[in-house]
PDB file of C-alpha atoms in Angstrom:
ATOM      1  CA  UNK A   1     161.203  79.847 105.524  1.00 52.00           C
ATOM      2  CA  UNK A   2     161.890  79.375 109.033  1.00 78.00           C
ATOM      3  CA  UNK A   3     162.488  82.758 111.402  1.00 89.00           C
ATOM      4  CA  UNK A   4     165.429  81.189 112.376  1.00 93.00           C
ATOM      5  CA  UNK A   5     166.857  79.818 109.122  1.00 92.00           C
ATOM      6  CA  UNK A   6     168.369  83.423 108.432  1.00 93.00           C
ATOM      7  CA  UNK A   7     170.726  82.844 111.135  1.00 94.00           C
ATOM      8  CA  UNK A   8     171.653  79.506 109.994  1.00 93.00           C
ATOM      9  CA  UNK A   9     175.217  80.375 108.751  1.00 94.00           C
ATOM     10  CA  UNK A  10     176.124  81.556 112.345  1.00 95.00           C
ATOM     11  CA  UNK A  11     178.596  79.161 113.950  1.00 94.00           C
ATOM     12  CA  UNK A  12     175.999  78.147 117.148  1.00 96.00           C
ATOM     13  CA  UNK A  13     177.645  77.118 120.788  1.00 94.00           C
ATOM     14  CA  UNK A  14     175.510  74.314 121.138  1.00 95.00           C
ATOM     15  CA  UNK A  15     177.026  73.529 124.333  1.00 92.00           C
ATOM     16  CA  UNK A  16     177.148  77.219 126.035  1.00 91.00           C
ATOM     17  CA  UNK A  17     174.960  77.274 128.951  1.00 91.00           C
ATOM     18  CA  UNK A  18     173.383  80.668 130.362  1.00 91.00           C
ATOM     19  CA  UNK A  19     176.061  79.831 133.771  1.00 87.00           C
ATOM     20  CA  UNK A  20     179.130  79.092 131.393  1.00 84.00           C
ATOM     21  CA  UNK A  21     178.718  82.801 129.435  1.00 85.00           C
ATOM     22  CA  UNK A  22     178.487  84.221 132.743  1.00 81.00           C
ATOM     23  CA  UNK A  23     181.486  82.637 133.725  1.00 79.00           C
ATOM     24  CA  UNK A  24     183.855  83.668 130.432  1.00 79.00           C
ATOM     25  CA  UNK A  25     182.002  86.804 130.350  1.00 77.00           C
ATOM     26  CA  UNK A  26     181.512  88.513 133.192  1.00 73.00           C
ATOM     27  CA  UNK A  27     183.128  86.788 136.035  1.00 64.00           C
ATOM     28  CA  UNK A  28     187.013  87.617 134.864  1.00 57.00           C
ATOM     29  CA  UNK A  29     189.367  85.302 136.547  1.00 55.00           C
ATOM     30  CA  UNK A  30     186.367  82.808 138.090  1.00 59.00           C
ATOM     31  CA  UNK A  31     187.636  80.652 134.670  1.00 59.00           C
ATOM     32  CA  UNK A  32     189.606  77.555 134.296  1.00 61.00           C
ATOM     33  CA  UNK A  33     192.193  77.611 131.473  1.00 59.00           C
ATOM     34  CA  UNK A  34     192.359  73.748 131.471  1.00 62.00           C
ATOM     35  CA  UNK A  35     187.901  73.676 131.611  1.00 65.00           C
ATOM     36  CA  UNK A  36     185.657  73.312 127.903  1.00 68.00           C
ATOM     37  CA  UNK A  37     185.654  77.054 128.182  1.00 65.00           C
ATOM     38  CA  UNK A  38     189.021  79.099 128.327  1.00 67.00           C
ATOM     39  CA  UNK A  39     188.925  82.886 129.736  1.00 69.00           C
ATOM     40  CA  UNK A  40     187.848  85.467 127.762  1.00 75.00           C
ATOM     41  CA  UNK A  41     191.095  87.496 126.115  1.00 74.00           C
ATOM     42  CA  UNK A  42     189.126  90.723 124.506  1.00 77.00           C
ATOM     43  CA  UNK A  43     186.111  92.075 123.057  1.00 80.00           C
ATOM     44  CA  UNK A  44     186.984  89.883 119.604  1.00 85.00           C
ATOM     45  CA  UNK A  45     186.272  86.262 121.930  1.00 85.00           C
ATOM     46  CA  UNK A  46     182.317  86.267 120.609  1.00 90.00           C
ATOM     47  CA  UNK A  47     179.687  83.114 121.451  1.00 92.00           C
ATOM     48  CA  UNK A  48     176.621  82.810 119.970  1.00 96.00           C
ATOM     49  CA  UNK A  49     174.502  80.684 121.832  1.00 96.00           C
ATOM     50  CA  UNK A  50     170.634  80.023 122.903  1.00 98.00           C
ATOM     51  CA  UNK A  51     168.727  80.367 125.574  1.00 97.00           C
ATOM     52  CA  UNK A  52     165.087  79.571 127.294  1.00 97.00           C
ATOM     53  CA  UNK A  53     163.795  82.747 128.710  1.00 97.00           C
ATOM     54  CA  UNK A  54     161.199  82.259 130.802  1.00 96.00           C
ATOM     55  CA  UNK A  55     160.380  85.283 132.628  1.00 96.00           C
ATOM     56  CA  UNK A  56     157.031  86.036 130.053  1.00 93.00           C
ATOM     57  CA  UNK A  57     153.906  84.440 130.256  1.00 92.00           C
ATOM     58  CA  UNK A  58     155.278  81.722 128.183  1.00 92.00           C
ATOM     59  CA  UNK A  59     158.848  79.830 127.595  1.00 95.00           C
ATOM     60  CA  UNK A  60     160.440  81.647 124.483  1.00 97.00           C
ATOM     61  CA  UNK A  61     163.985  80.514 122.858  1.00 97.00           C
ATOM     62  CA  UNK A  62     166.612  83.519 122.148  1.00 97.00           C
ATOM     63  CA  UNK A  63     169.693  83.850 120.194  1.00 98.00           C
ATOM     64  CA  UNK A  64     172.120  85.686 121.998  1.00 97.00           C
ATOM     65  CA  UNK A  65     175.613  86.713 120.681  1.00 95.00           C
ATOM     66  CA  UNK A  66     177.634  87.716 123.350  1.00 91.00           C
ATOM     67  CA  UNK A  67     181.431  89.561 124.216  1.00 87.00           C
ATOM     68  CA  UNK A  68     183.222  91.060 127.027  1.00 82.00           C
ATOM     69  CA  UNK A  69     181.214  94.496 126.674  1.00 86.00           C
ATOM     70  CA  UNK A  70     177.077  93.175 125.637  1.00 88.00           C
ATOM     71  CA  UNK A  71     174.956  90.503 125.063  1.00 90.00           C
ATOM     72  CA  UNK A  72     173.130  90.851 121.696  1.00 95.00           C
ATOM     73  CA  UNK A  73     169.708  89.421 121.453  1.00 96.00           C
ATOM     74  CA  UNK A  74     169.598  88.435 117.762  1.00 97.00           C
ATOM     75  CA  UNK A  75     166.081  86.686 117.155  1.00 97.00           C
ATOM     76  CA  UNK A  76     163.253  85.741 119.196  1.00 97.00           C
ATOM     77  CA  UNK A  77     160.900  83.210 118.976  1.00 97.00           C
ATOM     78  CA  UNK A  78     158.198  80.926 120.966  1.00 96.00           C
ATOM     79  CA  UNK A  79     158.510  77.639 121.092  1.00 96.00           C
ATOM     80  CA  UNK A  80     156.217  75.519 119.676  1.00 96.00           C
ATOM     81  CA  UNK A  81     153.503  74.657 121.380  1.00 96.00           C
ATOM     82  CA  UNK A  82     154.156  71.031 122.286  1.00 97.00           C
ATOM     83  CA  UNK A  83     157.986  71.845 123.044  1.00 97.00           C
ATOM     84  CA  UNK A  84     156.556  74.948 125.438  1.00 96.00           C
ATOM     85  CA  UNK A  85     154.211  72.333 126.901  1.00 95.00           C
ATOM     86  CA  UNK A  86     157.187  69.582 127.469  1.00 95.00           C
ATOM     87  CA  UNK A  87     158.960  72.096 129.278  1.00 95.00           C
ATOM     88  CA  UNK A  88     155.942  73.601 131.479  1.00 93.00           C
ATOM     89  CA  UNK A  89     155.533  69.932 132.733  1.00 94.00           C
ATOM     90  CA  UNK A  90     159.832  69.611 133.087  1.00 93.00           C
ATOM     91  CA  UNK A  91     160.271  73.042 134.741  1.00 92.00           C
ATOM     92  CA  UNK A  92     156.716  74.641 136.307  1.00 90.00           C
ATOM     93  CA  UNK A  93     156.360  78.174 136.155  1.00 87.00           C
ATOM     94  CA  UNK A  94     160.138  78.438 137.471  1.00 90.00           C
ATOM     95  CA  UNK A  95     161.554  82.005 136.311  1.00 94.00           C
ATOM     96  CA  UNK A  96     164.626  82.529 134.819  1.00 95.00           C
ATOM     97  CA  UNK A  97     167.063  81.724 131.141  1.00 96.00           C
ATOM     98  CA  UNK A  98     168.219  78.027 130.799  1.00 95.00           C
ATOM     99  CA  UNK A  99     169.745  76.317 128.744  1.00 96.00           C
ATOM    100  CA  UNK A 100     167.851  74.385 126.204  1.00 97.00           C
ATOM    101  CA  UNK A 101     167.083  70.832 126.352  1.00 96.00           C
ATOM    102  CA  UNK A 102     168.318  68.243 123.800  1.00 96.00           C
ATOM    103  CA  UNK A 103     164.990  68.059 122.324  1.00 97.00           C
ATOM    104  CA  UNK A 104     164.833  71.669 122.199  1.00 97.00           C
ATOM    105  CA  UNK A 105     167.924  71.786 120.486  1.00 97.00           C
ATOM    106  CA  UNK A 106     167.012  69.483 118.033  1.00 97.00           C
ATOM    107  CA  UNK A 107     164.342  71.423 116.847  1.00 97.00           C
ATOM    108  CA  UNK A 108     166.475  74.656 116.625  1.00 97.00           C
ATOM    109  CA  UNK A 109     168.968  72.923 114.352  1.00 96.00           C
ATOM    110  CA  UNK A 110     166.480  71.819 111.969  1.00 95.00           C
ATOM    111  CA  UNK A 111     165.100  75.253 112.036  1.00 95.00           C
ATOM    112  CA  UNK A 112     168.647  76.336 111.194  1.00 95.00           C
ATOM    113  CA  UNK A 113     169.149  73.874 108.423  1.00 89.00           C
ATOM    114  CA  UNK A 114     172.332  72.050 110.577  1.00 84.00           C
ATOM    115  CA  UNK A 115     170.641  68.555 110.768  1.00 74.00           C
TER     116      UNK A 115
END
């Protein structure tokens, strides 16, 4: 079984970037109540979501679950090596946490079991 497949009954924000979770998050009032992603009301408004950290030696994919008082890292895990390749060529040896790409994404849900 998959690392990842034990988190497969989590209800995934496929379409949360790392800058939209900043915005509902942490940036009170910088939020559109008409955009995809209404403010933030209290510590119960939760996203789970993934990123692409990075900021290591090589591009890793994290779950993060995230309110108005943390940011939970739930799992960890590298990318495989073709994906990590893919997005060395995409991205260079820019540092930071991005959103994941579609094919990225793809993988993560069949990891999941949500195909």
């Amino acid at each position: 079984m998959s690392e990842l497949a034990r988190f497969g009954n989590l209800d995934i924000d496929w379409n949360l970037s790392p800058e939209h979770a900043v915005t509902m998050y942490l940036e009170w009032g910088n939020n559109d109540w008409h955009a995809e992603y209404p403010p933030v009301r209290s510590k119960d408004d939760i996203s789970t979501y993934f990123v692409v950290d990075t900021w290591g030696p090589k591009p890793v994919v994290r779950l993060v679950r995230r309110n108005s008082e943390k940011a939970e890292e739930l799992v960890t895990v590298d990318l495989p090596e073709h994906l990590a390749n893919r997005w060395l060529h995409e991205h260079g040896d820019l540092k930071g946490i991005c959103e994941p790409t579609e094919e990225i994404k793809a993988w993560l849900r069949k990891e999941l079991g949500h195909e």
